[in-house]
Tab-separated table of C-alpha atoms in Angstrom:
chain	number	residue	atom	x	y	z
A	1	MET	CA	-7.507	-22.301	-43.382
A	2	LEU	CA	-8.463	-21.407	-40.112
A	3	ASN	CA	-6.063	-19.320	-37.636
A	4	SER	CA	-4.799	-22.045	-35.740
A	5	THR	CA	-3.919	-19.337	-33.004
A	6	ARG	CA	-7.063	-17.699	-32.589
A	7	LYS	CA	-8.774	-18.275	-28.870
A	8	ASP	CA	-11.756	-19.724	-28.580
A	9	PRO	CA	-14.493	-16.368	-27.959
A	10	ARG	CA	-15.610	-17.777	-24.725
A	11	SER	CA	-12.707	-17.773	-23.329
A	12	HIS	CA	-13.044	-13.669	-23.452
A	13	LEU	CA	-16.014	-14.103	-21.484
A	14	CYS	CA	-15.084	-16.494	-18.483
A	15	LEU	CA	-12.543	-14.086	-18.362
A	16	LEU	CA	-14.597	-11.182	-17.037
A	17	LEU	CA	-16.859	-12.182	-14.995
A	18	PHE	CA	-14.139	-13.599	-13.056
A	19	LEU	CA	-12.993	-10.095	-12.726
A	20	SER	CA	-16.157	-8.883	-11.591
A	21	VAL	CA	-16.301	-11.501	-8.924
A	22	VAL	CA	-12.725	-10.088	-7.948
A	23	PHE	CA	-13.922	-6.994	-8.269
A	24	TRP	CA	-17.265	-7.521	-5.901
A	25	LEU	CA	-16.101	-8.694	-3.305
A	26	PHE	CA	-13.725	-5.940	-3.002
A	27	LEU	CA	-16.339	-3.741	-2.668
A	28	VAL	CA	-17.906	-6.549	-0.575
A	29	HIS	CA	-14.515	-6.512	1.631
A	30	THR	CA	-13.833	-2.219	1.824
A	31	ARG	CA	-17.769	-2.182	3.237
A	32	PHE	CA	-16.677	-4.181	6.202
A	33	VAL	CA	-13.985	-2.920	7.157
A	34	THR	CA	-15.516	0.230	7.230
A	35	ILE	CA	-18.184	0.034	9.028
A	36	ASN	CA	-16.874	-2.861	11.586
A	37	GLY	CA	-12.768	-2.504	11.283
A	38	GLY	CA	-12.635	0.284	13.517
A	39	GLY	CA	-15.270	-0.411	16.055
A	40	THR	CA	-19.121	0.209	16.020
A	41	ILE	CA	-21.423	1.310	14.398
A	42	ASP	CA	-22.272	3.259	17.775
A	43	GLU	CA	-19.070	4.369	18.730
A	44	PHE	CA	-18.500	5.596	14.893
A	45	SER	CA	-21.680	7.820	15.224
A	46	LYS	CA	-20.921	9.410	18.576
A	47	GLN	CA	-20.011	13.132	18.546
A	48	GLU	CA	-17.440	14.495	20.464
A	49	PRO	CA	-17.607	15.453	24.040
A	50	ILE	CA	-18.979	18.782	23.866
A	51	SER	CA	-18.094	22.099	24.883
A	52	SER	CA	-18.422	25.644	25.237
A	53	GLN	CA	-15.795	26.060	22.400
A	54	THR	CA	-17.464	23.542	19.652
A	55	GLN	CA	-20.629	24.490	16.851
A	56	PRO	CA	-23.750	23.468	18.596
A	57	PHE	CA	-25.551	24.377	16.423
A	58	LYS	CA	-24.127	22.489	13.147
A	59	PRO	CA	-26.219	19.465	11.702
A	60	ASP	CA	-24.740	16.402	12.173
A	61	ASN	CA	-25.077	15.085	8.638
A	62	ARG	CA	-22.889	12.053	9.174
A	63	THR	CA	-25.097	8.533	8.417
A	64	VAL	CA	-24.788	5.010	7.509
A	65	GLU	CA	-27.616	5.356	5.041
A	66	THR	CA	-28.319	7.616	3.075
A	67	LYS	CA	-32.267	7.935	3.698
A	68	ARG	CA	-33.488	11.041	5.580
A	69	ASP	CA	-33.744	10.877	10.075
A	70	PRO	CA	-36.847	11.032	10.143
A	71	CYS	CA	-35.800	12.832	13.728
A	72	GLU	CA	-33.477	14.904	12.539
A	73	GLY	CA	-34.483	18.039	14.110
A	74	ARG	CA	-36.689	16.979	16.573
A	75	TYR	CA	-34.066	15.046	19.439
A	76	ILE	CA	-34.612	15.592	22.551
A	77	TYR	CA	-32.153	14.808	25.297
A	78	VAL	CA	-33.233	14.170	29.139
A	79	HIS	CA	-31.080	14.793	31.704
A	80	ASP	CA	-30.626	11.677	34.226
A	81	LEU	CA	-31.986	13.635	37.195
A	82	PRO	CA	-30.419	12.849	40.834
A	83	PRO	CA	-33.396	10.976	42.336
A	84	GLN	CA	-34.533	13.105	44.747
A	85	PHE	CA	-35.911	15.521	41.736
A	86	ASN	CA	-38.552	13.407	40.586
A	87	GLU	CA	-38.366	10.034	41.819
A	88	ASP	CA	-38.385	10.042	45.253
A	89	ILE	CA	-40.629	12.824	45.203
A	90	LEU	CA	-43.596	10.597	44.306
A	91	LYS	CA	-42.319	7.729	46.223
A	92	ASP	CA	-43.351	10.432	49.536
A	93	CYS	CA	-46.474	10.585	48.060
A	94	ASN	CA	-48.321	10.451	51.112
A	95	SER	CA	-46.602	14.083	52.039
A	96	LEU	CA	-47.716	15.805	48.702
A	97	SER	CA	-50.662	17.548	49.399
A	98	LEU	CA	-53.031	18.608	53.422
A	99	TRP	CA	-56.135	18.276	51.828
A	100	ASN	CA	-55.653	14.811	48.884
A	101	ASN	CA	-54.084	11.831	49.574
A	102	MET	CA	-51.924	11.997	45.811
A	103	CYS	CA	-50.795	8.414	46.523
A	104	LYS	CA	-53.581	7.185	43.885
A	105	PHE	CA	-53.568	10.726	41.076
A	106	ILE	CA	-49.777	9.830	40.734
A	107	SER	CA	-50.830	5.652	39.582
A	108	ASN	CA	-51.189	4.789	36.244
A	109	ALA	CA	-48.763	7.246	35.412
A	110	GLY	CA	-50.039	10.348	36.351
A	111	LEU	CA	-53.462	9.851	34.841
A	112	GLY	CA	-55.091	8.710	38.629
A	113	PRO	CA	-57.819	6.109	39.325
A	114	PRO	CA	-60.522	5.333	36.248
A	115	PHE	CA	-62.810	6.971	36.101
A	116	GLU	CA	-66.127	5.876	37.671
A	117	ASN	CA	-69.633	7.842	37.946
A	118	ASP	CA	-71.579	7.868	40.743
A	119	GLU	CA	-73.151	5.264	41.167
A	120	GLY	CA	-69.221	3.497	41.068
A	121	GLY	CA	-68.975	1.895	38.026
A	122	ILE	CA	-66.531	2.451	35.296
A	123	LEU	CA	-67.850	5.145	32.418
A	124	ASN	CA	-66.273	4.109	29.340
A	125	SER	CA	-62.054	3.732	28.556
A	126	GLY	CA	-59.821	6.479	28.214
A	127	LEU	CA	-61.118	8.190	31.657
A	128	TYR	CA	-58.979	8.904	35.125
A	129	ALA	CA	-59.720	10.591	37.761
A	130	THR	CA	-57.205	12.738	37.084
A	131	ASN	CA	-55.343	15.969	39.250
A	132	GLN	CA	-54.971	19.055	37.659
A	133	PHE	CA	-51.251	19.004	39.104
A	134	THR	CA	-49.909	15.746	38.153
A	135	VAL	CA	-49.097	17.311	33.860
A	136	GLU	CA	-45.362	16.823	34.932
A	137	VAL	CA	-45.706	13.186	36.038
A	138	ILE	CA	-47.470	11.966	33.207
A	139	PHE	CA	-45.144	14.570	30.387
A	140	HIS	CA	-41.882	12.792	31.655
A	141	ASN	CA	-43.449	9.340	31.063
A	142	ARG	CA	-44.959	11.160	27.748
A	143	MET	CA	-41.509	11.656	27.535
A	144	LYS	CA	-40.583	8.011	28.243
A	145	GLN	CA	-42.016	7.301	25.115
A	146	TYR	CA	-41.027	10.397	22.529
A	147	GLU	CA	-39.686	8.206	19.210
A	148	CYS	CA	-36.747	10.410	18.854
A	149	LEU	CA	-35.205	10.200	22.563
A	150	THR	CA	-30.646	10.647	22.414
A	151	GLN	CA	-27.886	9.803	23.962
A	152	ASP	CA	-26.308	11.941	22.197
A	153	SER	CA	-26.789	15.729	23.634
A	154	SER	CA	-25.035	17.738	20.548
A	155	MET	CA	-27.840	15.901	18.210
A	156	ALA	CA	-30.505	17.448	20.154
A	157	ALA	CA	-32.473	19.800	18.928
A	158	ALA	CA	-33.606	20.627	23.145
A	159	ILE	CA	-32.984	18.871	26.538
A	160	PHE	CA	-35.426	17.972	29.002
A	161	VAL	CA	-35.330	18.630	32.572
A	162	PRO	CA	-37.518	16.039	34.173
A	163	PHE	CA	-37.837	17.655	37.823
A	164	TYR	CA	-40.816	17.933	39.248
A	165	ALA	CA	-41.552	21.424	40.109
A	166	GLY	CA	-44.536	21.739	41.301
A	167	LEU	CA	-45.056	18.519	43.491
A	168	ASP	CA	-41.519	19.445	45.356
A	169	ILE	CA	-43.486	22.903	45.974
A	170	THR	CA	-46.893	22.237	46.936
A	171	ARG	CA	-45.213	19.118	49.791
A	172	HIS	CA	-43.784	22.663	50.929
A	173	LEU	CA	-46.338	25.797	49.684
A	174	TRP	CA	-47.882	25.919	53.292
A	175	GLY	CA	-45.590	26.274	57.239
A	176	PHE	CA	-42.455	26.091	56.321
A	177	ASN	CA	-39.765	28.517	55.397
A	178	VAL	CA	-38.037	29.274	52.211
A	179	SER	CA	-34.896	27.989	52.451
A	180	VAL	CA	-36.923	24.689	52.867
A	181	ARG	CA	-39.734	26.107	49.864
A	182	ASP	CA	-35.939	26.736	48.737
A	183	ALA	CA	-34.016	23.726	48.700
A	184	SER	CA	-34.791	21.158	45.647
A	185	THR	CA	-34.442	24.137	42.997
A	186	LEU	CA	-31.410	25.826	44.774
A	187	ALA	CA	-30.653	21.777	44.340
A	188	LEU	CA	-31.067	21.431	40.807
A	189	MET	CA	-29.510	24.659	39.547
A	190	ASP	CA	-26.452	23.999	41.118
A	191	TRP	CA	-26.528	20.139	39.402
A	192	LEU	CA	-27.214	21.695	36.153
A	193	VAL	CA	-24.934	25.005	35.436
A	194	LYS	CA	-21.978	22.372	36.425
A	195	ARG	CA	-23.328	19.505	33.333
A	196	PRO	CA	-21.756	20.550	30.036
A	197	GLU	CA	-24.740	20.056	28.650
A	198	TRP	CA	-25.752	23.060	30.251
A	199	LYS	CA	-22.366	25.256	29.047
A	200	VAL	CA	-23.411	25.137	25.210
A	201	MET	CA	-25.938	27.319	25.410
A	202	GLY	CA	-25.807	28.930	29.044
A	203	GLY	CA	-29.342	26.429	29.005
A	204	LYS	CA	-31.267	27.986	26.576
A	205	ASP	CA	-31.653	25.612	25.119
A	206	HIS	CA	-33.165	23.368	28.388
A	207	PHE	CA	-36.639	23.099	29.553
A	208	LEU	CA	-38.790	21.518	32.015
A	209	VAL	CA	-42.362	20.826	33.226
A	210	ALA	CA	-43.421	22.593	36.189
A	211	GLY	CA	-47.539	21.563	37.328
A	212	ARG	CA	-49.110	24.872	38.653
A	213	ILE	CA	-48.920	28.121	37.618
A	214	THR	CA	-46.618	30.886	37.655
A	215	TRP	CA	-47.226	33.031	40.259
A	216	ASP	CA	-46.274	29.334	42.941
A	217	PHE	CA	-42.665	30.062	41.702
A	218	ARG	CA	-42.879	33.881	41.237
A	219	ARG	CA	-41.041	34.882	45.583
A	220	SER	CA	-39.103	37.749	44.684
A	221	ASN	CA	-37.178	37.750	48.003
A	222	ASN	CA	-37.002	35.152	50.725
A	223	GLN	CA	-39.331	36.481	53.298
A	224	ASP	CA	-40.784	33.771	54.830
A	225	SER	CA	-44.596	35.521	54.720
A	226	GLN	CA	-44.199	35.575	50.925
A	227	TRP	CA	-45.888	32.666	48.714
A	228	GLY	CA	-44.364	30.161	46.649
A	229	SER	CA	-40.794	28.959	45.323
A	230	LYS	CA	-38.124	31.952	43.278
A	231	LEU	CA	-37.544	28.730	40.652
A	232	LEU	CA	-38.961	31.826	38.494
A	233	SER	CA	-37.032	34.505	39.928
A	234	LEU	CA	-33.504	32.653	39.885
A	235	PRO	CA	-31.295	33.719	37.137
A	236	ALA	CA	-30.377	30.104	35.732
A	237	ALA	CA	-34.278	29.374	35.189
A	238	LYS	CA	-34.669	32.553	33.174
A	239	ASN	CA	-32.300	30.838	30.588
A	240	MET	CA	-34.634	27.859	30.767
A	241	SER	CA	-38.125	27.146	28.809
A	242	ILE	CA	-40.414	26.689	32.322
A	243	LEU	CA	-44.286	25.033	30.854
A	244	VAL	CA	-46.608	25.661	33.220
A	245	ILE	CA	-50.455	25.563	33.155
A	246	GLU	CA	-50.788	29.268	33.484
A	247	SER	CA	-47.604	31.659	32.562
A	248	SER	CA	-47.324	35.411	32.927
A	249	ALA	CA	-48.382	37.680	31.245
A	250	TRP	CA	-45.682	39.360	31.144
A	251	SER	CA	-42.464	37.279	30.900
A	252	PHE	CA	-40.568	35.864	28.418
A	253	ASN	CA	-39.726	32.736	29.531
A	254	ASP	CA	-42.260	30.639	31.556
A	255	PHE	CA	-45.396	28.725	28.548
A	256	ALA	CA	-48.952	27.723	28.962
A	257	ILE	CA	-49.203	24.013	28.208
A	258	PRO	CA	-52.480	22.901	28.783
A	259	TYR	CA	-54.044	20.914	31.883
A	260	PRO	CA	-55.007	18.049	32.145
A	261	THR	CA	-58.639	16.741	31.644
A	262	TYR	CA	-59.856	13.628	32.253
A	263	PHE	CA	-59.261	11.911	29.157
A	264	HIS	CA	-56.320	10.226	27.807
A	265	PRO	CA	-56.600	8.303	24.969
A	266	ALA	CA	-54.333	5.459	24.086
A	267	LYS	CA	-55.140	5.290	20.462
A	268	ASP	CA	-55.782	7.744	17.778
A	269	ALA	CA	-59.667	5.840	17.703
A	270	ASP	CA	-60.634	7.000	21.173
A	271	VAL	CA	-59.497	10.275	19.921
A	272	TYR	CA	-62.394	9.718	16.692
A	273	GLU	CA	-64.794	7.756	19.428
A	274	TRP	CA	-64.815	10.253	21.836
A	275	GLN	CA	-65.760	13.335	19.321
A	276	ASP	CA	-68.027	11.631	17.345
A	277	ARG	CA	-69.505	11.110	21.139
A	278	MET	CA	-69.597	14.886	21.952
A	279	ARG	CA	-70.592	15.492	18.300
A	280	LYS	CA	-74.019	14.329	18.645
A	281	LEU	CA	-75.146	15.058	22.191
A	282	GLU	CA	-77.868	16.819	22.879
A	283	ARG	CA	-77.593	19.580	24.648
A	284	PRO	CA	-80.840	20.938	26.013
A	285	TRP	CA	-79.522	24.446	29.138
A	286	LEU	CA	-78.085	27.093	27.023
A	287	PHE	CA	-75.238	27.799	28.782
A	288	SER	CA	-74.225	26.141	32.459
A	289	PHE	CA	-71.162	27.398	34.951
A	290	ALA	CA	-69.979	25.102	37.693
A	291	GLY	CA	-68.465	27.423	40.371
A	292	ALA	CA	-67.735	29.082	44.157
A	293	PRO	CA	-68.506	32.652	45.035
A	294	ARG	CA	-65.194	35.204	45.444
A	295	PRO	CA	-67.472	37.257	47.875
A	296	GLY	CA	-63.953	38.537	50.040
A	297	TYR	CA	-63.312	39.281	46.256
A	298	PRO	CA	-65.061	42.233	44.902
A	299	GLU	CA	-63.294	42.369	41.551
A	300	LEU	CA	-64.051	39.452	40.559
A	301	ILE	CA	-67.407	38.696	38.527
A	302	ARG	CA	-68.111	35.293	39.972
A	303	GLY	CA	-70.959	36.425	41.529
A	304	GLN	CA	-72.746	38.495	39.024
A	305	ILE	CA	-72.066	35.515	36.925
A	306	ILE	CA	-73.906	33.086	39.919
A	307	GLU	CA	-76.893	34.978	39.523
A	308	GLN	CA	-77.406	35.636	35.954
A	309	CYS	CA	-76.820	32.086	35.771
A	310	ASN	CA	-79.769	31.891	38.634
A	311	ASN	CA	-82.133	34.226	37.353
A	312	SER	CA	-82.339	32.654	33.478
A	313	LYS	CA	-84.293	29.022	33.265
A	314	LEU	CA	-81.374	27.996	30.217
A	315	CYS	CA	-79.131	27.602	32.788
A	316	LYS	CA	-77.772	25.373	34.710
A	317	LEU	CA	-75.443	25.674	38.084
A	318	LEU	CA	-73.148	23.780	40.058
A	319	GLU	CA	-72.243	25.986	42.385
A	320	CYS	CA	-69.234	24.311	44.876
A	321	SER	CA	-69.753	25.180	47.764
A	322	SER	CA	-67.854	22.644	50.590
A	323	LYS	CA	-71.931	21.233	51.283
A	324	GLU	CA	-72.101	20.070	47.389
A	325	THR	CA	-70.568	16.786	46.451
A	326	LYS	CA	-71.107	16.723	43.253
A	327	CYS	CA	-68.782	19.456	41.894
A	328	HIS	CA	-66.710	17.537	43.306
A	329	SER	CA	-67.413	14.631	41.504
A	330	PRO	CA	-65.990	14.573	37.948
A	331	SER	CA	-68.689	12.433	36.388
A	332	SER	CA	-71.142	15.542	37.842
A	333	VAL	CA	-68.972	18.158	36.088
A	334	MET	CA	-68.832	16.121	32.693
A	335	LYS	CA	-72.501	15.235	32.299
A	336	MET	CA	-72.880	18.641	33.170
A	337	PHE	CA	-70.895	20.133	30.622
A	338	GLN	CA	-72.208	17.510	28.012
A	339	SER	CA	-75.324	19.011	28.093
A	340	SER	CA	-74.185	22.325	27.995
A	341	MET	CA	-74.065	24.425	24.267
A	342	PHE	CA	-71.674	27.166	26.359
A	343	CYS	CA	-69.702	27.182	29.360
A	344	LEU	CA	-69.306	29.890	31.035
A	345	GLN	CA	-65.499	30.310	32.535
A	346	PRO	CA	-64.477	34.042	34.511
A	347	PRO	CA	-60.759	34.404	35.704
A	348	GLY	CA	-61.079	32.415	39.999
A	349	ASP	CA	-57.921	32.110	41.848
A	350	SER	CA	-55.696	32.933	39.062
A	351	PHE	CA	-56.200	34.262	35.310
A	352	THR	CA	-56.715	29.975	33.810
A	353	ARG	CA	-58.881	27.191	35.166
A	354	ARG	CA	-59.381	23.456	34.381
A	355	SER	CA	-62.043	23.861	34.141
A	356	SER	CA	-61.707	25.306	30.541
A	357	PHE	CA	-59.926	22.336	29.431
A	358	ASP	CA	-62.616	20.697	30.841
A	359	SER	CA	-65.833	21.986	29.225
A	360	MET	CA	-63.738	22.323	26.249
A	361	LEU	CA	-62.527	18.189	26.126
A	362	ALA	CA	-66.670	18.287	26.179
A	363	GLY	CA	-67.837	19.718	23.090
A	364	CYS	CA	-69.286	23.014	25.085
A	365	ILE	CA	-67.981	26.368	23.794
A	366	PRO	CA	-66.381	27.843	26.671
A	367	VAL	CA	-67.059	32.056	27.476
A	368	PHE	CA	-64.336	33.848	28.564
A	369	PHE	CA	-64.322	37.007	30.284
A	370	HIS	CA	-60.092	38.021	30.431
A	371	PRO	CA	-57.383	37.685	27.559
A	372	ALA	CA	-55.247	36.156	30.306
A	373	THR	CA	-57.914	32.822	31.002
A	374	ALA	CA	-56.930	31.193	27.284
A	375	TYR	CA	-55.532	33.775	24.264
A	376	THR	CA	-52.263	34.902	25.592
A	377	GLN	CA	-51.931	31.726	27.263
A	378	TYR	CA	-52.132	28.645	25.296
A	379	THR	CA	-50.610	30.044	21.779
A	380	TRP	CA	-48.976	26.099	20.515
A	381	HIS	CA	-52.615	25.014	20.923
A	382	LEU	CA	-55.405	27.491	20.675
A	383	PRO	CA	-56.114	28.989	17.275
A	384	ARG	CA	-55.459	32.624	17.152
A	385	ASN	CA	-58.072	33.729	15.918
A	386	TYR	CA	-60.347	32.982	18.820
A	387	SER	CA	-63.929	34.079	17.546
A	388	LYS	CA	-63.826	29.789	15.436
A	389	TYR	CA	-64.450	28.281	18.973
A	390	SER	CA	-64.916	30.705	21.740
A	391	VAL	CA	-66.764	33.715	23.274
A	392	PHE	CA	-65.614	36.667	24.793
A	393	ILE	CA	-67.272	38.844	27.203
A	394	ALA	CA	-65.346	41.458	28.842
A	395	GLU	CA	-65.506	41.046	32.378
A	396	ASP	CA	-66.137	45.087	32.613
A	397	ASP	CA	-69.191	44.712	31.091
A	398	ILE	CA	-70.736	41.751	33.393
A	399	ARG	CA	-69.269	43.965	36.570
A	400	LYS	CA	-70.964	47.199	34.987
A	401	MET	CA	-74.551	44.816	34.223
A	402	ASN	CA	-74.015	46.449	30.494
A	403	VAL	CA	-74.576	42.646	29.758
A	404	SER	CA	-76.819	39.700	29.100
A	405	ILE	CA	-75.314	36.513	29.458
A	406	GLU	CA	-77.990	34.378	27.936
A	407	GLU	CA	-79.201	37.582	25.526
A	408	ARG	CA	-75.610	37.531	23.630
A	409	LEU	CA	-75.139	33.693	23.348
A	410	LEU	CA	-79.519	34.008	21.893
A	411	GLN	CA	-77.915	36.005	19.109
A	412	ILE	CA	-75.179	33.456	17.745
A	413	SER	CA	-77.858	30.898	15.091
A	414	PRO	CA	-77.748	27.756	15.366
A	415	GLU	CA	-75.691	26.963	12.104
A	416	GLN	CA	-72.751	29.019	13.421
A	417	VAL	CA	-72.970	27.172	17.123
A	418	LYS	CA	-72.675	24.204	14.655
A	419	ILE	CA	-69.125	25.244	13.055
A	420	MET	CA	-67.818	26.777	16.161
A	421	ARG	CA	-68.321	23.536	18.289
A	422	GLU	CA	-66.859	21.725	14.885
A	423	GLU	CA	-63.845	23.654	15.129
A	424	LEU	CA	-64.040	22.467	19.166
A	425	ILE	CA	-64.104	18.956	18.194
A	426	SER	CA	-60.846	18.994	15.164
A	427	LEU	CA	-58.955	20.537	18.511
A	428	MET	CA	-59.334	18.247	20.287
A	429	SER	CA	-56.807	15.993	20.571
A	430	ARG	CA	-54.301	18.699	20.631
A	431	LEU	CA	-55.815	19.911	24.124
A	432	THR	CA	-55.683	16.188	26.141
A	433	TYR	CA	-52.304	13.787	26.998
A	434	ALA	CA	-52.565	10.654	25.401
A	435	ASP	CA	-51.945	7.564	28.416
A	436	PRO	CA	-48.393	7.927	28.267
A	437	ARG	CA	-48.798	4.053	27.895
A	438	SER	CA	-49.077	4.162	24.696
A	439	LYS	CA	-48.793	6.546	22.246
A	440	LEU	CA	-51.221	8.353	19.184
A	441	GLU	CA	-50.207	6.926	15.288
A	442	THR	CA	-50.943	10.045	14.062
A	443	LEU	CA	-52.921	12.295	15.809
A	444	LYS	CA	-50.300	15.634	17.954
A	445	ASP	CA	-51.880	15.459	21.629
A	446	ALA	CA	-51.693	18.040	23.837
A	447	PHE	CA	-47.323	16.980	24.642
A	448	ASP	CA	-46.141	16.709	20.954
A	449	VAL	CA	-47.489	20.164	21.137
A	450	SER	CA	-45.822	21.396	23.974
A	451	VAL	CA	-42.316	19.825	22.475
A	452	GLU	CA	-42.779	21.767	19.322
A	453	GLY	CA	-43.059	24.950	20.513
A	454	VAL	CA	-39.225	24.295	22.651
A	455	ILE	CA	-38.207	23.417	19.534
A	456	ASN	CA	-39.081	26.193	17.160
A	457	LYS	CA	-38.335	28.508	19.879
A	458	VAL	CA	-34.591	26.776	20.335
A	459	THR	CA	-34.253	26.544	16.787
A	460	LYS	CA	-34.581	29.786	16.214
A	461	LEU	CA	-32.792	30.909	18.917
A	462	ARG	CA	-29.910	28.699	17.095
A	463	LYS	CA	-30.495	30.062	14.002
A	464	ASP	CA	-30.544	33.720	15.675
A	465	ILE	CA	-27.312	32.915	16.738
A	466	ILE	CA	-25.876	31.314	13.547
A	467	GLU	CA	-27.023	34.637	11.406
A	468	GLY	CA	-25.226	37.073	14.374
A	469	HIS	CA	-28.135	38.748	15.548
A	470	GLU	CA	-28.413	40.509	18.667
A	471	ASP	CA	-30.588	39.595	21.779
A	472	PRO	CA	-33.120	42.890	20.469
A	473	LYS	CA	-33.754	42.712	24.357
A	474	LEU	CA	-36.984	43.216	24.312
A	475	ASP	CA	-39.602	44.860	27.267
A	476	GLU	CA	-41.343	41.561	29.170
A	477	LYS	CA	-43.892	43.706	30.632
A	478	MET	CA	-44.939	43.849	26.667
A	479	ALA	CA	-44.395	39.649	26.444
A	480	TRP	CA	-48.228	38.624	25.756
A	481	LYS	CA	-48.033	41.066	22.794
A	482	TYR	CA	-45.132	39.061	21.102
A	483	ALA	CA	-46.924	35.753	22.089
A	484	LEU	CA	-49.430	36.534	19.397
A	485	LEU	CA	-47.220	37.430	16.717
A	486	GLU	CA	-48.048	35.836	13.734
A	487	GLU	CA	-44.828	34.231	11.808
A	488	GLY	CA	-43.220	37.262	10.169
A	489	GLN	CA	-44.263	39.639	12.567
A	490	SER	CA	-41.646	40.949	14.974
A	491	GLU	CA	-43.180	44.771	15.862
A	492	VAL	CA	-45.551	45.144	18.720
A	493	GLY	CA	-47.414	48.295	19.065
A	494	PRO	CA	-51.704	49.614	20.674
A	495	HIS	CA	-53.313	46.389	20.728
A	496	GLU	CA	-57.328	46.662	21.704
A	497	TRP	CA	-56.677	43.725	25.039
A	498	ASP	CA	-53.931	46.759	26.651
A	499	ARG	CA	-56.436	47.726	29.676
A	500	PHE	CA	-57.014	43.929	30.418
A	501	PHE	CA	-52.724	43.777	31.058
A	502	SER	CA	-52.448	48.000	32.035
A	503	ASP	CA	-51.634	46.012	36.178
A	504	VAL	CA	-48.124	44.607	35.716
A	505	SER	CA	-47.533	44.441	39.223
A	506	LYS	CA	-47.660	40.712	39.186
A	507	GLY	CA	-44.827	40.830	37.346
């Protein structure tokens, strides 16, 4: 006979199911209260206000989700500057140059008007008549599309200052006293140093782009007869990283980034298509040169370069005299580079040339005559092993007529030329600025490489501070040598290029 007091097993199952549901509802309720009960997710993600007493170097590991943040270590905070430092400068575009209407060159997010050939027809998309001094506008507009922007400066790997320093000084270089030339720069520095973001690291995590060569910002005194502004001579600016299209070999805080070229791809496919075109082009000229002589500067080798080119049946010359309009036609210059195997790039008014980047973009192997034209400049963007993509002929050998350029280039086998051009083609995306109104999907452009360079510099500085490393007080006269050190190296010594940098008076 069965025990009448024994319970049905099914009742146990029902009880367990009921308790499970109650427990699950309790967890959901707890999760909801944690996220929403005390404020919004945005409010919880905010850090405490920045002060010089906090520890700005400790990474923020707080996150609602456990998935790794793809922007960790890559966040950029952008200062919201008063419009006088950028927008107002563009509005006054008619005053930016004595010789060019810069209004058309700041169009299309700084790219300028679409490329036209000599007959007035558009060549193809992605090509623009870009002015060499608009990189700060292009860079700022690219930054607006950067995928890792933050409104919380304590999360930032670096802090960007969108001041158009190059355009500002351009309108005041000729006919203005030093007070006018320095007015915007001094006002900016006064604004910056009062900011709490500045006080965390004294500006050492800040960077800005000044779209001219370093010598336009290195006036060392207050004499009106002296050139440029004193941006790079100001103590506050010396704490920042200043990105320029030509840096000083004897300074630690300015870094060279590529001149803007004519090509601005909107997507990866544009780059691949361009690379394929440059790879397949017929190049009837062994070498070419586009430039003007400098008869008033006997130390320059342009006269000898032009003479050697004129004396060679294998050289194409585009002499940029005031009467030669083709030299000022972007399509004419690019067509010459695209039809040449090698392009001569001697120093001109300064060490560097925008032409170097135009020629490399055209798949024309550059021939350099001074290491400061590229090798010690664009160390973030170009390989340390310069022989992989270029030819070096010392300018002294040209000056003393010890070398025939034609004979030197003919010694390079067709197979080696092909290898060098392929290396050059692989670098193209790193040497051009993508259209700021879009973004490359997987390739890095010059903007990406530059931002990465700044972040690496600031990250290393933070690491040194955390580990208690003292400032080594390095000799700035050796700055160009330190820039060439490989990962893990810290000591500099005698270098094969010492003779090229013996004159530190410019620094």
